[in-house]
Amino acid sequence: SIPIAKQLASIKALGKGSDLEKAFATAALVYNNSADPEGKLSKAETKSLLQTQFGGFIQGQENKPKYQEIISALDEESENKIDFEDFMILLVSLTLMSDLLQEIKSVKTTK
């Protein structure tokens, strides 16, 4: 498999892209590299991808009711598949509840 950084560099439109554009392109590439030919992930694959690629954001969230609700939904009805839009909604939801977001908000930038 081709490294994400190399895939990202091959997208000509991102040559002068912003950090945010590159971040979303990276999320799309990570998703697409795991998705089936229809562009979807099983719920089990989604859960695995979140654990391997989004661990910093979900670490320590196990006891939060909203996290448990999200993970329970991934464990149920495993034949249902997740599309990219639903995957991004999961990422945003997990980001908003994460302890890491609070740490990110507290970082002071220098100019």
XYZ file of C-alpha atoms in Angstrom:
111
model
C 0.000 0.000 0.000
C 1.153 3.516 -0.812
C 1.854 5.730 2.232
C -0.774 8.395 2.957
C 1.827 11.186 2.707
C 2.735 10.064 -0.815
C -0.938 9.799 -1.803
C -1.543 13.278 -0.404
C 1.427 14.685 -2.328
C 0.041 13.202 -5.541
C -3.147 15.297 -5.340
C -2.184 18.274 -7.484
C -5.004 20.484 -6.215
C -3.483 20.329 -2.717
C -0.070 21.574 -3.786
C -0.765 24.912 -2.165
C -3.593 23.683 0.017
C -4.173 24.904 3.526
C -3.465 22.796 6.597
C -7.204 22.244 7.003
C -7.624 21.107 3.399
C -4.741 18.677 3.798
C -6.202 17.389 7.076
C -9.545 16.615 5.438
C -7.840 15.102 2.396
C -5.857 12.868 4.757
C -9.079 11.760 6.481
C -10.610 10.972 3.082
C -7.539 9.005 1.996
C -7.417 6.993 5.229
C -11.114 6.188 4.821
C -10.810 5.305 1.125
C -7.811 3.037 1.754
C -9.974 0.974 4.123
C -13.301 1.140 2.270
C -14.722 -1.573 0.047
C -15.182 -1.088 -3.732
C -18.531 0.614 -3.036
C -16.748 3.171 -0.847
C -18.172 1.887 2.439
C -16.908 0.295 5.648
C -18.564 -2.342 7.772
C -19.281 -1.206 11.304
C -16.574 -3.559 12.609
C -14.058 -2.068 10.150
C -15.136 1.415 11.201
C -14.577 0.583 14.864
C -11.147 -0.875 14.082
C -10.182 2.138 11.961
C -11.203 4.526 14.743
C -9.174 2.555 17.285
C -6.041 2.428 15.116
C -6.187 5.860 13.472
C -8.025 8.004 16.038
C -6.748 6.567 19.314
C -5.506 9.869 20.677
C -9.001 11.291 20.500
C -10.857 8.272 21.878
C -8.391 7.410 24.636
C -10.000 7.819 28.033
C -13.509 8.147 26.587
C -14.613 4.591 27.377
C -16.739 5.566 30.375
C -18.555 8.463 28.735
C -22.173 7.618 27.849
C -21.986 9.265 24.406
C -18.848 7.279 23.515
C -20.498 4.052 24.681
C -23.559 4.922 22.576
C -21.408 5.416 19.452
C -19.438 2.212 19.964
C -22.607 0.228 20.784
C -24.124 1.427 17.511
C -21.036 0.111 15.703
C -21.355 -3.252 17.467
C -25.045 -3.614 16.548
C -26.366 -4.460 13.095
C -22.903 -5.191 11.795
C -24.233 -5.904 8.303
C -25.028 -2.207 7.865
C -22.207 -0.259 6.286
C -20.906 3.234 6.958
C -20.332 5.722 4.152
C -17.800 8.555 4.199
C -20.348 11.132 5.341
C -21.342 9.040 8.366
C -17.678 8.338 9.085
C -16.898 12.067 9.172
C -19.861 12.654 11.504
C -18.404 9.990 13.819
C -15.000 11.712 13.723
C -16.520 15.085 14.582
C -18.620 13.586 17.395
C -15.632 11.788 18.914
C -13.465 14.897 18.553
C -15.985 17.124 20.311
C -16.163 14.876 23.371
C -12.457 14.107 23.605
C -10.068 15.186 26.315
C -7.519 15.841 23.574
C -9.731 18.618 22.162
C -9.513 20.421 25.489
C -5.729 20.143 25.352
C -5.708 21.456 21.771
C -7.885 24.414 22.789
C -5.446 25.321 25.546
C -2.415 25.477 23.231
C -1.188 29.015 22.729
C 0.219 29.876 19.352
C 3.025 32.341 18.831
C 3.285 34.582 15.802
